[in-house]
Amino acid sequence: MKPNRSREDGGRNTLLIQYFGVLMVLALVLLSFWRFTKQTEKYSQEQSKEQLNEIALQTANSVRLKIHDAISYLAGATGYFAGFHDLRSQNSLALLGQLAETGGFYGLRVVLPDGKGYASSGNIVDLSQRDYFKRAAAGETGMSNAFIAYAPIYQNGTVAGVLCGLYNMESLYTTAEIANFRGQVGSLIFQQNGSIVLNSENAKGHFERYGNVWDTFSRVEFTGSSGYQEFHAQVLNGGNGFVEYYLDGEKQIACYTPVGVNDWYTLHTISASTIAVDIEPVNQMGVTLILEIFTCFFILVAGIVYYARKSRDMLIHVNRRLDFLTNALPGGVQKCSPDEKGEFLYLSDGFIRMFGYSREEIRQKFQNSFYQTIYALDLPKVMQKLENPKIGDVIELEYRIMTGRGELVWVLDKCTLTKDEQGSPFFYCVCMDVTNLKKIQQELQLSNERFRISMAHTSNVIFEYDLAQSQISFVTKTRSIYGLPSVMEDISIWNNTLNPESAAELEEALNKIRAGAKASGCLIQMQRANGKTAWNRVTLTNIFNDYGKPVRAIGMLEDVTENKEAELRYAKEKQYRAAMLADVRSIFEINVTQDRFSVELGGKVERRQIQLPERFSEALPLIVAKCVYPKEQELVLQNFSLKNLMRCYQNGENSLAFEYRNVDANGNKLWVSNRTNLLKDPETGDIKAFSYVRDIDEQKRKELALKYQSERDPLTGLYNRVTAEKLITDFLKTEELSHGGHGFLIIDLDNFKNINDSYGHLSGDAMLRQVSATIREVFRATDFMARLGGDEFAVFMKGARSKEHIVAKAKELVESLRKIHLEEKPECVISSSIGIAFAPEHGSTFEQLYQKADEALYYVKRTGKNCCCFYDDSMSAATTAN
């Protein structure tokens, strides 16, 4: 028992020694690591200070150069004003706007010796008590601490005025923003008295809370050799250097240096924790070194974890870039393995939308396989094309997929075999839904086949007429019936088969085609190769190029000999038969020659209610007064007058057609169409009219509803922009334009976006409806009122009494709109700005009037909103209508 205990004790002691040795090694390694981190931290702080000092010097130089450039620009610009006799002249003030735009100044003014400063807008400010004015008047050039640049204007060796303006500080903001240290540097420019001149976003939280640099530093705890007093004295004496202090419990390092402009200083601060972040990778390397000393296993695990994380981050980065690119493409993008399974490695959102399955559904239903998504009948063709691909080859595939919506969709897929960073091959595929294109191609192919079969079996003669070459090429072999060649370079050859009258008819039809008619035709007599004569109907249809110019015509010769002979034999029967076959509600037979209302078929309602005389001229007013809507009675009376019917027949107008409204026995309006055929009775020679009345009420009401919807804004019921532009354009083309004046008003709601943002789009829509109702109340029903889009409206006042009247109506609208509010939200009110143009004074087209009114509207927006103004051609801007 004792030896065993001794061995156990010896083993325990050895184990303790080993543990102690391990602990000593660990302690030594940790101590070395601690010394290493301290030295690294010290070195990093020294390097950071040098970098911070370099940043401060660069910032000071950049700010100084920009300020000097601005002052030099302003001083140079004073030379332009030396030649002006009156510095307040229109040309002088106009020059201010140009110099401000190119020089980066706001509110550029020319100041006279009495201290009155004049801006390009005409605004006048007294600057006589400003220090910078006094210095400029004394001949100095510079920039105040408020970024007001100033320079004297000399005329004949004396100061005749001062040019001054507010410098655009945006360029200095970009200078103050520092990109080093991952953007964690706080930057500001301050005066020796502590006032902040310019402040970056990172420094605002530290120094804006007290409003003054010295107020801030008087409350912080300084470390190192420099304290508050030394720092303050250094700045007052024009020195530069570093200070270290604690702010909100965090150590800060600051570098200060003079700018060289006025008494400005730059101050750049960075927290010690930010510097510590920069040396953190070094410390991590030390930790990794310790782990490597202890065990190779930990090295292996750390390496695996590191590379796995790196690969994952790389894959996420690549996938994000791929998502960004592929989601911007039409169709979808796939990434899949090139093996037999074709496993999906990536699917874009566009592919998911096109396929109709989620990514999880693709994994479960299709085992995440590219090949299993393909329609079974198309799979062999796809797999054959993807056999033995080469790196860089582009393979184009066409196949079908069954989407999650149950639709069979054609897909055009372009695949490229490539390799990733590890050298593993994969397919990148861009696919598009080409179902519609495929259908069009199939329909086109079927149409071409039908055309080929038709051409092979047709008895008609088809030909092409090349207008540029004046050449006819026959497509079908049926041309041999007339002994015509396959190509006729001289059209006069055709005339050899025609009689003189038919040759003239054909030439007239061809002339119409040459002149650009869409279609033309004629009836000709041609001599066949066997010597017999045949009637042919020639039909020509033009084909136009992209510029609307006719280049080729497709023609057809249709043998209508049998039809023509039948027409000649049965003309009377055919006319009466066509009249009787019409689908009508009622039929009236009128003897125009004898003024007889001889027969009435159908209209039992009218016959039962009206006692009609035999003479048509006496019966017509009674029928119209009883059955036709009052507003359209004049139209019906005019069309059915005996004089009009006889005139139409004599002019060759054998058919009249028009639409109007009837009134039934209950007073209901009913849309009907009337078609009247005019022909001569071959037995008596009398001219007769057969009038057919059809019920089209349902169809007509649908047409009118569609027309109303197409012309109106759905929210407000006013005209939409397209309709308003057309109505105004059409009006401006009429003679009414020169009869009096007409007003064009553009109405824009001020700050309407705030209503949508604060109360929601439903409240915004309700407000727009109230605005449109107010516009209808203020203006006449005959005026064109429209919603151009968003919160922009327009009104075109036709035949206004005067300009004053138009302006008065605009002011009335401004006041009326200011009073409207939502019932459930009385605080929700609106105001408006209106720009006015006059026609024809300011333009005779929609575009001209819109441009002038828009300029007037822009002027209102710039000068306070909530009012109206009219455009004045004699000025460069609009004149307020006060």
mmCIF file of N, CA and C in Angstrom, residues 756-843:
data_model
loop_
_atom_site.group_PDB
_atom_site.id
_atom_site.type_symbol
_atom_site.label_atom_id
_atom_site.label_comp_id
_atom_site.label_asym_id
_atom_site.label_seq_id
_atom_site.Cartn_x
_atom_site.Cartn_y
_atom_site.Cartn_z
ATOM 1 N N ASN A 756 -49.677 65.027 -47.060
ATOM 2 C CA ASN A 756 -49.544 63.576 -47.250
ATOM 3 C C ASN A 756 -48.685 62.956 -46.161
ATOM 4 N N ASP A 757 -47.549 63.647 -45.812
ATOM 5 C CA ASP A 757 -46.648 63.089 -44.807
ATOM 6 C C ASP A 757 -47.259 63.115 -43.407
ATOM 7 N N SER A 758 -48.037 64.164 -43.096
ATOM 8 C CA SER A 758 -48.564 64.332 -41.738
ATOM 9 C C SER A 758 -49.887 63.615 -41.529
ATOM 10 N N TYR A 759 -50.773 63.628 -42.547
ATOM 11 C CA TYR A 759 -52.120 63.101 -42.357
ATOM 12 C C TYR A 759 -52.403 61.867 -43.204
ATOM 13 N N GLY A 760 -51.511 61.532 -44.109
ATOM 14 C CA GLY A 760 -51.719 60.356 -44.945
ATOM 15 C C GLY A 760 -52.274 60.722 -46.317
ATOM 16 N N HIS A 761 -52.128 59.791 -47.253
ATOM 17 C CA HIS A 761 -52.526 60.047 -48.642
ATOM 18 C C HIS A 761 -54.049 60.137 -48.791
ATOM 19 N N LEU A 762 -54.813 59.465 -47.889
ATOM 20 C CA LEU A 762 -56.275 59.587 -47.987
ATOM 21 C C LEU A 762 -56.711 61.022 -47.711
ATOM 22 N N SER A 763 -56.085 61.623 -46.696
ATOM 23 C CA SER A 763 -56.397 63.023 -46.417
ATOM 24 C C SER A 763 -55.935 63.913 -47.559
ATOM 25 N N GLY A 764 -54.778 63.587 -48.125
ATOM 26 C CA GLY A 764 -54.307 64.350 -49.275
ATOM 27 C C GLY A 764 -55.268 64.275 -50.443
ATOM 28 N N ASP A 765 -55.801 63.052 -50.711
ATOM 29 C CA ASP A 765 -56.763 62.898 -51.802
ATOM 30 C C ASP A 765 -58.033 63.689 -51.519
ATOM 31 N N ALA A 766 -58.496 63.653 -50.242
ATOM 32 C CA ALA A 766 -59.694 64.418 -49.887
ATOM 33 C C ALA A 766 -59.459 65.914 -50.107
ATOM 34 N N MET A 767 -58.260 66.389 -49.767
ATOM 35 C CA MET A 767 -57.948 67.796 -49.966
ATOM 36 C C MET A 767 -57.941 68.136 -51.458
ATOM 37 N N LEU A 768 -57.384 67.244 -52.296
ATOM 38 C CA LEU A 768 -57.362 67.492 -53.748
ATOM 39 C C LEU A 768 -58.779 67.571 -54.309
ATOM 40 N N ARG A 769 -59.691 66.729 -53.779
ATOM 41 C CA ARG A 769 -61.083 66.790 -54.257
ATOM 42 C C ARG A 769 -61.723 68.127 -53.872
ATOM 43 N N GLN A 770 -61.437 68.622 -52.653
ATOM 44 C CA GLN A 770 -61.982 69.923 -52.253
ATOM 45 C C GLN A 770 -61.398 71.044 -53.124
ATOM 46 N N VAL A 771 -60.107 70.926 -53.424
ATOM 47 C CA VAL A 771 -59.476 71.941 -54.278
ATOM 48 C C VAL A 771 -60.152 71.970 -55.643
ATOM 49 N N SER A 772 -60.407 70.785 -56.233
ATOM 50 C CA SER A 772 -61.038 70.744 -57.548
ATOM 51 C C SER A 772 -62.459 71.306 -57.482
ATOM 52 N N ALA A 773 -63.167 71.021 -56.381
ATOM 53 C CA ALA A 773 -64.528 71.568 -56.240
ATOM 54 C C ALA A 773 -64.488 73.096 -56.143
ATOM 55 N N THR A 774 -63.491 73.617 -55.440
ATOM 56 C CA THR A 774 -63.353 75.073 -55.317
ATOM 57 C C THR A 774 -63.039 75.709 -56.672
ATOM 58 N N ILE A 775 -62.192 75.055 -57.446
ATOM 59 C CA ILE A 775 -61.863 75.574 -58.787
ATOM 60 C C ILE A 775 -63.125 75.641 -59.637
ATOM 61 N N ARG A 776 -63.986 74.604 -59.552
ATOM 62 C CA ARG A 776 -65.231 74.615 -60.330
ATOM 63 C C ARG A 776 -66.143 75.766 -59.900
ATOM 64 N N GLU A 777 -66.151 76.079 -58.586
ATOM 65 C CA GLU A 777 -67.014 77.157 -58.090
ATOM 66 C C GLU A 777 -66.526 78.526 -58.574
ATOM 67 N N VAL A 778 -65.222 78.702 -58.644
ATOM 68 C CA VAL A 778 -64.672 80.017 -58.982
ATOM 69 C C VAL A 778 -64.772 80.310 -60.482
ATOM 70 N N PHE A 779 -64.557 79.272 -61.316
ATOM 71 C CA PHE A 779 -64.489 79.520 -62.757
ATOM 72 C C PHE A 779 -65.766 79.036 -63.446
ATOM 73 N N ARG A 780 -65.918 79.450 -64.699
ATOM 74 C CA ARG A 780 -67.103 79.113 -65.480
ATOM 75 C C ARG A 780 -67.043 77.673 -65.966
ATOM 76 N N ALA A 781 -68.205 77.136 -66.246
ATOM 77 C CA ALA A 781 -68.260 75.770 -66.763
ATOM 78 C C ALA A 781 -67.646 75.677 -68.146
ATOM 79 N N THR A 782 -67.614 76.808 -68.883
ATOM 80 C CA THR A 782 -67.051 76.793 -70.241
ATOM 81 C C THR A 782 -65.532 76.873 -70.231
ATOM 82 N N ASP A 783 -64.912 77.193 -69.080
ATOM 83 C CA ASP A 783 -63.457 77.231 -68.993
ATOM 84 C C ASP A 783 -62.899 75.811 -68.901
ATOM 85 N N PHE A 784 -61.681 75.620 -69.419
ATOM 86 C CA PHE A 784 -61.035 74.303 -69.338
ATOM 87 C C PHE A 784 -60.332 74.203 -67.992
ATOM 88 N N MET A 785 -60.746 73.241 -67.158
ATOM 89 C CA MET A 785 -60.143 73.032 -65.842
ATOM 90 C C MET A 785 -59.557 71.636 -65.798
ATOM 91 N N ALA A 786 -58.290 71.519 -65.345
ATOM 92 C CA ALA A 786 -57.602 70.227 -65.423
ATOM 93 C C ALA A 786 -56.664 70.056 -64.243
ATOM 94 N N ARG A 787 -56.452 68.788 -63.941
ATOM 95 C CA ARG A 787 -55.388 68.430 -62.987
ATOM 96 C C ARG A 787 -54.222 67.886 -63.801
ATOM 97 N N LEU A 788 -53.102 68.638 -63.789
ATOM 98 C CA LEU A 788 -51.955 68.245 -64.604
ATOM 99 C C LEU A 788 -51.175 67.100 -64.001
ATOM 100 N N GLY A 789 -51.326 66.870 -62.695
ATOM 101 C CA GLY A 789 -50.605 65.793 -62.032
ATOM 102 C C GLY A 789 -50.208 66.222 -60.637
ATOM 103 N N GLY A 790 -50.228 65.275 -59.676
ATOM 104 C CA GLY A 790 -49.822 65.606 -58.314
ATOM 105 C C GLY A 790 -50.703 66.694 -57.734
ATOM 106 N N ASP A 791 -50.097 67.787 -57.281
ATOM 107 C CA ASP A 791 -50.852 68.914 -56.723
ATOM 108 C C ASP A 791 -50.829 70.108 -57.673
ATOM 109 N N GLU A 792 -50.707 69.859 -58.967
ATOM 110 C CA GLU A 792 -50.652 70.927 -59.976
ATOM 111 C C GLU A 792 -51.924 70.918 -60.822
ATOM 112 N N PHE A 793 -52.574 72.094 -60.920
ATOM 113 C CA PHE A 793 -53.805 72.241 -61.679
ATOM 114 C C PHE A 793 -53.613 73.340 -62.720
ATOM 115 N N ALA A 794 -54.534 73.370 -63.675
ATOM 116 C CA ALA A 794 -54.484 74.405 -64.710
ATOM 117 C C ALA A 794 -55.909 74.807 -65.071
ATOM 118 N N VAL A 795 -56.059 76.099 -65.434
ATOM 119 C CA VAL A 795 -57.352 76.627 -65.884
ATOM 120 C C VAL A 795 -57.086 77.488 -67.109
ATOM 121 N N PHE A 796 -57.887 77.304 -68.168
ATOM 122 C CA PHE A 796 -57.796 78.135 -69.359
ATOM 123 C C PHE A 796 -59.111 78.892 -69.471
ATOM 124 N N MET A 797 -59.059 80.227 -69.256
ATOM 125 C CA MET A 797 -60.244 81.078 -69.291
ATOM 126 C C MET A 797 -60.421 81.607 -70.711
ATOM 127 N N LYS A 798 -61.459 81.142 -71.378
ATOM 128 C CA LYS A 798 -61.732 81.576 -72.745
ATOM 129 C C LYS A 798 -62.503 82.894 -72.730
ATOM 130 N N GLY A 799 -62.104 83.803 -73.614
ATOM 131 C CA GLY A 799 -62.851 85.049 -73.798
ATOM 132 C C GLY A 799 -62.994 85.852 -72.529
ATOM 133 N N ALA A 800 -61.898 86.041 -71.790
ATOM 134 C CA ALA A 800 -61.962 86.840 -70.569
ATOM 135 C C ALA A 800 -62.179 88.310 -70.910
ATOM 136 N N ARG A 801 -62.862 89.030 -70.011
ATOM 137 C CA ARG A 801 -63.187 90.437 -70.272
ATOM 138 C C ARG A 801 -61.923 91.304 -70.339
ATOM 139 N N SER A 802 -60.933 90.993 -69.446
ATOM 140 C CA SER A 802 -59.714 91.796 -69.395
ATOM 141 C C SER A 802 -58.678 91.043 -68.580
ATOM 142 N N LYS A 803 -57.434 91.561 -68.616
ATOM 143 C CA LYS A 803 -56.393 90.975 -67.773
ATOM 144 C C LYS A 803 -56.747 91.144 -66.305
ATOM 145 N N GLU A 804 -57.301 92.280 -65.980
ATOM 146 C CA GLU A 804 -57.664 92.536 -64.579
ATOM 147 C C GLU A 804 -58.679 91.515 -64.089
ATOM 148 N N HIS A 805 -59.626 91.165 -64.967
ATOM 149 C CA HIS A 805 -60.634 90.177 -64.587
ATOM 150 C C HIS A 805 -59.988 88.809 -64.319
ATOM 151 N N ILE A 806 -59.024 88.437 -65.158
ATOM 152 C CA ILE A 806 -58.346 87.144 -64.971
ATOM 153 C C ILE A 806 -57.585 87.146 -63.655
ATOM 154 N N VAL A 807 -56.850 88.236 -63.378
ATOM 155 C CA VAL A 807 -56.096 88.325 -62.133
ATOM 156 C C VAL A 807 -57.047 88.300 -60.932
ATOM 157 N N ALA A 808 -58.196 88.986 -61.057
ATOM 158 C CA ALA A 808 -59.171 88.986 -59.965
ATOM 159 C C ALA A 808 -59.679 87.577 -59.679
ATOM 160 N N LYS A 809 -59.944 86.805 -60.734
ATOM 161 C CA LYS A 809 -60.402 85.422 -60.536
ATOM 162 C C LYS A 809 -59.296 84.582 -59.894
ATOM 163 N N ALA A 810 -58.044 84.836 -60.270
ATOM 164 C CA ALA A 810 -56.937 84.095 -59.671
ATOM 165 C C ALA A 810 -56.825 84.413 -58.189
ATOM 166 N N LYS A 811 -56.965 85.705 -57.839
ATOM 167 C CA LYS A 811 -56.901 86.080 -56.426
ATOM 168 C C LYS A 811 -58.076 85.468 -55.650
ATOM 169 N N GLU A 812 -59.242 85.460 -56.293
ATOM 170 C CA GLU A 812 -60.415 84.850 -55.647
ATOM 171 C C GLU A 812 -60.153 83.374 -55.340
ATOM 172 N N LEU A 813 -59.495 82.692 -56.282
ATOM 173 C CA LEU A 813 -59.187 81.278 -56.062
ATOM 174 C C LEU A 813 -58.184 81.112 -54.927
ATOM 175 N N VAL A 814 -57.152 81.993 -54.873
ATOM 176 C CA VAL A 814 -56.175 81.902 -53.790
ATOM 177 C C VAL A 814 -56.865 82.040 -52.441
ATOM 178 N N GLU A 815 -57.767 83.034 -52.326
ATOM 179 C CA GLU A 815 -58.477 83.245 -51.066
ATOM 180 C C GLU A 815 -59.395 82.065 -50.749
ATOM 181 N N SER A 816 -60.089 81.537 -51.749
ATOM 182 C CA SER A 816 -61.018 80.421 -51.527
ATOM 183 C C SER A 816 -60.267 79.171 -51.094
ATOM 184 N N LEU A 817 -59.137 78.906 -51.703
ATOM 185 C CA LEU A 817 -58.366 77.707 -51.337
ATOM 186 C C LEU A 817 -57.796 77.831 -49.926
ATOM 187 N N ARG A 818 -57.534 79.071 -49.504
ATOM 188 C CA ARG A 818 -56.980 79.262 -48.166
ATOM 189 C C ARG A 818 -58.007 78.938 -47.082
ATOM 190 N N LYS A 819 -59.289 78.928 -47.464
ATOM 191 C CA LYS A 819 -60.362 78.704 -46.474
ATOM 192 C C LYS A 819 -60.746 77.243 -46.328
ATOM 193 N N ILE A 820 -60.361 76.407 -47.263
ATOM 194 C CA ILE A 820 -60.825 75.019 -47.204
ATOM 195 C C ILE A 820 -59.982 74.229 -46.215
ATOM 196 N N HIS A 821 -60.583 73.244 -45.590
ATOM 197 C CA HIS A 821 -59.881 72.330 -44.687
ATOM 198 C C HIS A 821 -60.694 71.049 -44.586
ATOM 199 N N LEU A 822 -60.080 70.030 -44.049
ATOM 200 C CA LEU A 822 -60.765 68.742 -43.874
ATOM 201 C C LEU A 822 -61.628 68.802 -42.623
ATOM 202 N N GLU A 823 -62.849 68.263 -42.730
ATOM 203 C CA GLU A 823 -63.781 68.360 -41.612
ATOM 204 C C GLU A 823 -63.231 67.691 -40.354
ATOM 205 N N GLU A 824 -62.627 66.516 -40.532
ATOM 206 C CA GLU A 824 -62.140 65.803 -39.351
ATOM 207 C C GLU A 824 -60.779 66.326 -38.892
ATOM 208 N N LYS A 825 -60.177 67.222 -39.692
ATOM 209 C CA LYS A 825 -58.858 67.765 -39.330
ATOM 210 C C LYS A 825 -58.875 69.257 -39.632
ATOM 211 N N PRO A 826 -59.495 70.065 -38.786
ATOM 212 C CA PRO A 826 -59.619 71.500 -39.086
ATOM 213 C C PRO A 826 -58.275 72.211 -39.166
ATOM 214 N N GLU A 827 -57.238 71.627 -38.540
ATOM 215 C CA GLU A 827 -55.928 72.268 -38.624
ATOM 216 C C GLU A 827 -55.251 72.041 -39.955
ATOM 217 N N CYS A 828 -55.800 71.133 -40.738
ATOM 218 C CA CYS A 828 -55.191 70.795 -42.036
ATOM 219 C C CYS A 828 -55.699 71.770 -43.103
ATOM 220 N N VAL A 829 -54.941 72.813 -43.362
ATOM 221 C CA VAL A 829 -55.324 73.843 -44.336
ATOM 222 C C VAL A 829 -54.295 73.869 -45.463
ATOM 223 N N ILE A 830 -54.608 74.626 -46.467
ATOM 224 C CA ILE A 830 -53.756 74.638 -47.667
ATOM 225 C C ILE A 830 -53.670 76.063 -48.204
ATOM 226 N N SER A 831 -52.595 76.343 -48.908
ATOM 227 C CA SER A 831 -52.475 77.598 -49.655
ATOM 228 C C SER A 831 -51.993 77.263 -51.053
ATOM 229 N N SER A 832 -52.008 78.273 -51.933
ATOM 230 C CA SER A 832 -51.675 77.989 -53.327
ATOM 231 C C SER A 832 -50.882 79.143 -53.920
ATOM 232 N N SER A 833 -50.151 78.799 -54.995
ATOM 233 C CA SER A 833 -49.428 79.780 -55.797
ATOM 234 C C SER A 833 -49.881 79.638 -57.239
ATOM 235 N N ILE A 834 -50.098 80.794 -57.919
ATOM 236 C CA ILE A 834 -50.657 80.758 -59.271
ATOM 237 C C ILE A 834 -49.803 81.617 -60.196
ATOM 238 N N GLY A 835 -49.429 81.033 -61.336
ATOM 239 C CA GLY A 835 -48.759 81.773 -62.396
ATOM 240 C C GLY A 835 -49.701 81.947 -63.576
ATOM 241 N N ILE A 836 -49.703 83.147 -64.203
ATOM 242 C CA ILE A 836 -50.686 83.474 -65.232
ATOM 243 C C ILE A 836 -49.965 83.915 -66.504
ATOM 244 N N ALA A 837 -50.467 83.418 -67.629
ATOM 245 C CA ALA A 837 -50.027 83.891 -68.938
ATOM 246 C C ALA A 837 -51.261 84.256 -69.753
ATOM 247 N N PHE A 838 -51.082 85.209 -70.701
ATOM 248 C CA PHE A 838 -52.196 85.663 -71.523
ATOM 249 C C PHE A 838 -51.979 85.211 -72.964
ATOM 250 N N ALA A 839 -53.093 84.805 -73.574
ATOM 251 C CA ALA A 839 -53.059 84.444 -74.999
ATOM 252 C C ALA A 839 -53.899 85.482 -75.760
ATOM 253 N N PRO A 840 -53.437 85.919 -76.934
ATOM 254 C CA PRO A 840 -52.211 85.466 -77.635
ATOM 255 C C PRO A 840 -50.968 86.287 -77.292
ATOM 256 N N GLU A 841 -51.023 87.174 -76.318
ATOM 257 C CA GLU A 841 -49.901 88.066 -76.040
ATOM 258 C C GLU A 841 -48.634 87.300 -75.667
ATOM 259 N N HIS A 842 -48.778 86.263 -74.855
ATOM 260 C CA HIS A 842 -47.614 85.509 -74.382
ATOM 261 C C HIS A 842 -47.390 84.227 -75.169
ATOM 262 N N GLY A 843 -48.179 83.954 -76.161
ATOM 263 C CA GLY A 843 -47.969 82.756 -76.965
ATOM 264 C C GLY A 843 -49.267 82.283 -77.585
#
